[in-house]
Amino acid sequence: MPPTIVSIVGFSNSGKTTLAVALIASLKARGYKLGVIKHAAHGFDMDRSGKDSYKHKQAGADAVVVASAKRIALVKDVQREMSPVDIARAYFSDMDLVLVEGYKKEDLPKIEVMGFDEDPMPHFGGHPKILATVSLHPPAQKLHVPHFSFDQADALADFLIEAGAVKAK
């Protein structure tokens, strides 16, 4: 059974990472195990030139794991972009919740972050899977989902737990 996935969506520099970090801290303080998937729409490369793992990938390895006593990192070539659900099933089955930053087009429960504007307007407000909105000020348009400010991460965590978005302990 894969963990619940909640996507934090919004435009660039809207505060998605700020919210994710605060929400992670709030849920970790309650004893939950969390995974995070950050969508890199324009690609990325974790390996640095000169490192052994980089040399292994450059030599043709399809997957490289760097392991220590407390951490592992996997760099693996994929034939197609994996969905957040595929990633969660493959790598996060032991998590209570997986937060996804991005993947706004995926059919996942979403928290819309509308940023720091004086009169924020929701962009995904009509999406049926919007669970809540977050912004510095209440949205200009009244929505039928709860609204939280950036300093209400604990209240948002309470809401997600009560709504069943976090695996029951």
PDB file of C-alpha atoms in Angstrom:
ATOM      1  CA  MET A   1       0.000   0.000   0.000  1.00  0.00           C
ATOM      2  CA  PRO A   2       1.693   3.229  -1.107  1.00  0.00           C
ATOM      3  CA  PRO A   3       1.648   6.187   1.255  1.00  0.00           C
ATOM      4  CA  THR A   4      -0.677   9.117   0.679  1.00  0.00           C
ATOM      5  CA  ILE A   5       0.756  11.720  -1.659  1.00  0.00           C
ATOM      6  CA  VAL A   6      -0.066  15.428  -1.378  1.00  0.00           C
ATOM      7  CA  SER A   7       1.260  17.825  -3.989  1.00  0.00           C
ATOM      8  CA  ILE A   8       2.193  21.382  -3.077  1.00  0.00           C
ATOM      9  CA  VAL A   9       1.528  23.444  -6.205  1.00  0.00           C
ATOM     10  CA  GLY A  10       1.961  27.065  -7.181  1.00  0.00           C
ATOM     11  CA  PHE A  11       4.004  29.266  -9.417  1.00  0.00           C
ATOM     12  CA  SER A  12       7.752  29.795  -9.117  1.00  0.00           C
ATOM     13  CA  ASN A  13       8.753  31.765  -6.004  1.00  0.00           C
ATOM     14  CA  SER A  14       5.272  31.435  -4.493  1.00  0.00           C
ATOM     15  CA  GLY A  15       6.561  29.851  -1.279  1.00  0.00           C
ATOM     16  CA  LYS A  16       6.130  26.120  -2.026  1.00  0.00           C
ATOM     17  CA  THR A  17       9.462  25.181  -0.454  1.00  0.00           C
ATOM     18  CA  THR A  18       8.850  27.498   2.515  1.00  0.00           C
ATOM     19  CA  LEU A  19       5.550  25.740   3.158  1.00  0.00           C
ATOM     20  CA  ALA A  20       6.993  22.256   2.593  1.00  0.00           C
ATOM     21  CA  VAL A  21       9.809  22.848   5.095  1.00  0.00           C
ATOM     22  CA  ALA A  22       7.401  24.148   7.758  1.00  0.00           C
ATOM     23  CA  LEU A  23       4.947  21.287   7.169  1.00  0.00           C
ATOM     24  CA  ILE A  24       7.741  18.692   7.327  1.00  0.00           C
ATOM     25  CA  ALA A  25       8.959  20.125  10.646  1.00  0.00           C
ATOM     26  CA  SER A  26       5.433  20.090  12.097  1.00  0.00           C
ATOM     27  CA  LEU A  27       4.701  16.499  11.065  1.00  0.00           C
ATOM     28  CA  LYS A  28       8.171  15.213  12.063  1.00  0.00           C
ATOM     29  CA  ALA A  29       7.652  16.706  15.543  1.00  0.00           C
ATOM     30  CA  ARG A  30       4.580  14.448  15.797  1.00  0.00           C
ATOM     31  CA  GLY A  31       6.576  11.342  14.872  1.00  0.00           C
ATOM     32  CA  TYR A  32       5.536  10.910  11.240  1.00  0.00           C
ATOM     33  CA  LYS A  33       7.860   9.546   8.543  1.00  0.00           C
ATOM     34  CA  LEU A  34       7.901  11.793   5.485  1.00  0.00           C
ATOM     35  CA  GLY A  35       9.192  11.480   1.970  1.00  0.00           C
ATOM     36  CA  VAL A  36       9.580  14.388  -0.419  1.00  0.00           C
ATOM     37  CA  ILE A  37       9.623  14.363  -4.202  1.00  0.00           C
ATOM     38  CA  LYS A  38      10.828  17.596  -5.802  1.00  0.00           C
ATOM     39  CA  HIS A  39       9.930  17.901  -9.464  1.00  0.00           C
ATOM     40  CA  ALA A  40      12.818  19.221 -11.569  1.00  0.00           C
ATOM     41  CA  ALA A  41      10.976  20.125 -14.748  1.00  0.00           C
ATOM     42  CA  HIS A  42      14.166  21.112 -16.557  1.00  0.00           C
ATOM     43  CA  GLY A  43      16.299  18.144 -15.494  1.00  0.00           C
ATOM     44  CA  PHE A  44      19.106  17.895 -12.953  1.00  0.00           C
ATOM     45  CA  ASP A  45      22.373  16.150 -12.268  1.00  0.00           C
ATOM     46  CA  MET A  46      23.444  15.187  -8.734  1.00  0.00           C
ATOM     47  CA  ASP A  47      26.823  13.784  -9.646  1.00  0.00           C
ATOM     48  CA  ARG A  48      29.842  16.053  -9.716  1.00  0.00           C
ATOM     49  CA  SER A  49      32.663  15.623 -12.152  1.00  0.00           C
ATOM     50  CA  GLY A  50      35.589  13.804 -10.602  1.00  0.00           C
ATOM     51  CA  LYS A  51      33.543  11.848  -8.036  1.00  0.00           C
ATOM     52  CA  ASP A  52      33.583   8.043  -8.264  1.00  0.00           C
ATOM     53  CA  SER A  53      29.802   7.841  -8.721  1.00  0.00           C
ATOM     54  CA  TYR A  54      30.088  10.284 -11.636  1.00  0.00           C
ATOM     55  CA  LYS A  55      32.818   8.131 -13.186  1.00  0.00           C
ATOM     56  CA  HIS A  56      30.609   5.031 -12.815  1.00  0.00           C
ATOM     57  CA  LYS A  57      27.693   6.752 -14.584  1.00  0.00           C
ATOM     58  CA  GLN A  58      29.984   8.128 -17.298  1.00  0.00           C
ATOM     59  CA  ALA A  59      31.347   4.602 -17.842  1.00  0.00           C
ATOM     60  CA  GLY A  60      27.819   3.413 -18.616  1.00  0.00           C
ATOM     61  CA  ALA A  61      26.257   2.220 -15.355  1.00  0.00           C
ATOM     62  CA  ASP A  62      22.478   2.538 -15.543  1.00  0.00           C
ATOM     63  CA  ALA A  63      22.175   2.959 -11.773  1.00  0.00           C
ATOM     64  CA  VAL A  64      24.593   3.969  -9.025  1.00  0.00           C
ATOM     65  CA  VAL A  65      23.914   3.913  -5.292  1.00  0.00           C
ATOM     66  CA  VAL A  66      26.162   5.796  -2.915  1.00  0.00           C
ATOM     67  CA  ALA A  67      25.731   4.307   0.567  1.00  0.00           C
ATOM     68  CA  SER A  68      26.945   5.163   4.045  1.00  0.00           C
ATOM     69  CA  ALA A  69      25.907   4.046   7.509  1.00  0.00           C
ATOM     70  CA  LYS A  70      23.090   6.637   7.627  1.00  0.00           C
ATOM     71  CA  ARG A  71      22.181   7.583   4.063  1.00  0.00           C
ATOM     72  CA  ILE A  72      21.817   6.293   0.531  1.00  0.00           C
ATOM     73  CA  ALA A  73      21.520   8.170  -2.742  1.00  0.00           C
ATOM     74  CA  LEU A  74      20.411   6.613  -6.002  1.00  0.00           C
ATOM     75  CA  VAL A  75      21.158   7.934  -9.457  1.00  0.00           C
ATOM     76  CA  LYS A  76      19.337   5.850 -12.033  1.00  0.00           C
ATOM     77  CA  ASP A  77      18.560   6.331 -15.698  1.00  0.00           C
ATOM     78  CA  VAL A  78      14.889   5.932 -16.549  1.00  0.00           C
ATOM     79  CA  GLN A  79      13.259   5.320 -19.912  1.00  0.00           C
ATOM     80  CA  ARG A  80      10.439   7.764 -19.174  1.00  0.00           C
ATOM     81  CA  GLU A  81       9.563  10.250 -16.496  1.00  0.00           C
ATOM     82  CA  MET A  82       8.160   8.427 -13.481  1.00  0.00           C
ATOM     83  CA  SER A  83       4.980   9.709 -11.908  1.00  0.00           C
ATOM     84  CA  PRO A  84       4.962  10.644  -8.208  1.00  0.00           C
ATOM     85  CA  VAL A  85       2.848   7.543  -7.559  1.00  0.00           C
ATOM     86  CA  ASP A  86       5.432   5.317  -9.290  1.00  0.00           C
ATOM     87  CA  ILE A  87       8.253   6.927  -7.299  1.00  0.00           C
ATOM     88  CA  ALA A  88       6.350   6.595  -4.009  1.00  0.00           C
ATOM     89  CA  ARG A  89       5.599   2.914  -4.664  1.00  0.00           C
ATOM     90  CA  ALA A  90       9.197   2.162  -5.593  1.00  0.00           C
ATOM     91  CA  TYR A  91      11.037   4.133  -2.911  1.00  0.00           C
ATOM     92  CA  PHE A  92       8.720   5.462  -0.194  1.00  0.00           C
ATOM     93  CA  SER A  93       6.503   2.551   0.852  1.00  0.00           C
ATOM     94  CA  ASP A  94       7.595   2.959   4.491  1.00  0.00           C
ATOM     95  CA  MET A  95       6.538   6.633   4.704  1.00  0.00           C
ATOM     96  CA  ASP A  96       3.410   8.002   6.372  1.00  0.00           C
ATOM     97  CA  LEU A  97       3.108  10.810   3.821  1.00  0.00           C
ATOM     98  CA  VAL A  98       4.887  11.861   0.654  1.00  0.00           C
ATOM     99  CA  LEU A  99       4.917  15.573  -0.087  1.00  0.00           C
ATOM    100  CA  VAL A 100       5.434  16.444  -3.719  1.00  0.00           C
ATOM    101  CA  GLU A 101       6.643  19.854  -4.730  1.00  0.00           C
ATOM    102  CA  GLY A 102       5.368  20.506  -8.214  1.00  0.00           C
ATOM    103  CA  TYR A 103       3.668  18.053 -10.585  1.00  0.00           C
ATOM    104  CA  LYS A 104       0.741  20.466 -10.804  1.00  0.00           C
ATOM    105  CA  LYS A 105      -0.794  18.550 -13.736  1.00  0.00           C
ATOM    106  CA  GLU A 106      -0.852  15.205 -11.871  1.00  0.00           C
ATOM    107  CA  ASP A 107      -4.200  14.002 -10.543  1.00  0.00           C
ATOM    108  CA  LEU A 108      -3.139  14.202  -6.879  1.00  0.00           C
ATOM    109  CA  PRO A 109      -4.559  15.901  -3.792  1.00  0.00           C
ATOM    110  CA  LYS A 110      -3.119  19.417  -3.806  1.00  0.00           C
ATOM    111  CA  ILE A 111      -2.336  22.325  -1.541  1.00  0.00           C
ATOM    112  CA  GLU A 112      -2.229  25.490  -3.613  1.00  0.00           C
ATOM    113  CA  VAL A 113       0.353  28.065  -2.568  1.00  0.00           C
ATOM    114  CA  MET A 114      -0.577  31.508  -3.822  1.00  0.00           C
ATOM    115  CA  GLY A 115       2.426  33.390  -2.544  1.00  0.00           C
ATOM    116  CA  PHE A 116       2.954  36.697  -0.890  1.00  0.00           C
ATOM    117  CA  ASP A 117       0.665  38.962  -2.963  1.00  0.00           C
ATOM    118  CA  GLU A 118      -1.720  41.368  -1.247  1.00  0.00           C
ATOM    119  CA  ASP A 119      -4.739  39.944  -3.122  1.00  0.00           C
ATOM    120  CA  PRO A 120      -3.825  36.391  -4.115  1.00  0.00           C
ATOM    121  CA  MET A 121      -5.890  34.698  -6.782  1.00  0.00           C
ATOM    122  CA  PRO A 122      -6.120  30.916  -6.890  1.00  0.00           C
ATOM    123  CA  HIS A 123      -5.030  29.352 -10.156  1.00  0.00           C
ATOM    124  CA  PHE A 124      -6.121  25.796  -9.373  1.00  0.00           C
ATOM    125  CA  GLY A 125      -9.180  26.728  -7.269  1.00  0.00           C
ATOM    126  CA  GLY A 126     -11.556  24.853  -9.521  1.00  0.00           C
ATOM    127  CA  HIS A 127      -9.523  21.646  -9.375  1.00  0.00           C
ATOM    128  CA  PRO A 128     -11.544  18.992  -7.510  1.00  0.00           C
ATOM    129  CA  LYS A 129      -8.505  17.738  -5.584  1.00  0.00           C
ATOM    130  CA  ILE A 130      -7.499  21.051  -3.986  1.00  0.00           C
ATOM    131  CA  LEU A 131      -7.472  20.337  -0.243  1.00  0.00           C
ATOM    132  CA  ALA A 132      -6.472  23.797   0.982  1.00  0.00           C
ATOM    133  CA  THR A 133      -4.857  27.067  -0.030  1.00  0.00           C
ATOM    134  CA  VAL A 134      -1.907  28.874   1.539  1.00  0.00           C
ATOM    135  CA  SER A 135      -0.885  32.490   1.124  1.00  0.00           C
ATOM    136  CA  LEU A 136       0.244  35.475   3.146  1.00  0.00           C
ATOM    137  CA  HIS A 137      -3.227  37.025   2.876  1.00  0.00           C
ATOM    138  CA  PRO A 138      -6.661  35.388   2.396  1.00  0.00           C
ATOM    139  CA  PRO A 139      -7.503  34.833  -1.275  1.00  0.00           C
ATOM    140  CA  ALA A 140      -9.464  37.516  -3.091  1.00  0.00           C
ATOM    141  CA  GLN A 141     -11.843  34.820  -4.335  1.00  0.00           C
ATOM    142  CA  LYS A 142     -13.771  32.810  -1.734  1.00  0.00           C
ATOM    143  CA  LEU A 143     -13.085  29.091  -2.102  1.00  0.00           C
ATOM    144  CA  HIS A 144     -14.784  26.030  -0.656  1.00  0.00           C
ATOM    145  CA  VAL A 145     -11.578  24.735   0.928  1.00  0.00           C
ATOM    146  CA  PRO A 146      -9.771  25.882   4.066  1.00  0.00           C
ATOM    147  CA  HIS A 147      -7.208  28.652   3.795  1.00  0.00           C
ATOM    148  CA  PHE A 148      -4.007  28.856   5.858  1.00  0.00           C
ATOM    149  CA  SER A 149      -1.269  31.448   6.119  1.00  0.00           C
ATOM    150  CA  PHE A 150       2.405  30.508   5.981  1.00  0.00           C
ATOM    151  CA  ASP A 151       2.698  30.728   9.773  1.00  0.00           C
ATOM    152  CA  GLN A 152      -0.059  28.130  10.276  1.00  0.00           C
ATOM    153  CA  ALA A 153       1.888  24.986   9.359  1.00  0.00           C
ATOM    154  CA  ASP A 154       0.749  23.261  12.574  1.00  0.00           C
ATOM    155  CA  ALA A 155      -2.901  23.980  11.762  1.00  0.00           C
ATOM    156  CA  LEU A 156      -2.389  22.727   8.196  1.00  0.00           C
ATOM    157  CA  ALA A 157      -0.754  19.566   9.574  1.00  0.00           C
ATOM    158  CA  ASP A 158      -3.756  19.082  11.901  1.00  0.00           C
ATOM    159  CA  PHE A 159      -6.067  19.498   8.908  1.00  0.00           C
ATOM    160  CA  LEU A 160      -4.163  16.927   6.814  1.00  0.00           C
ATOM    161  CA  ILE A 161      -4.211  14.420   9.682  1.00  0.00           C
ATOM    162  CA  GLU A 162      -7.937  14.931  10.328  1.00  0.00           C
ATOM    163  CA  ALA A 163      -8.695  14.701   6.590  1.00  0.00           C
ATOM    164  CA  GLY A 164      -6.901  11.340   6.451  1.00  0.00           C
ATOM    165  CA  ALA A 165      -4.163  12.583   4.130  1.00  0.00           C
ATOM    166  CA  VAL A 166      -1.499  11.245   6.510  1.00  0.00           C
ATOM    167  CA  LYS A 167      -1.290   7.507   7.205  1.00  0.00           C
ATOM    168  CA  ALA A 168      -2.881   6.781  10.598  1.00  0.00           C
ATOM    169  CA  LYS A 169      -0.431   6.022  13.400  1.00  0.00           C
TER     170      LYS A 169
END
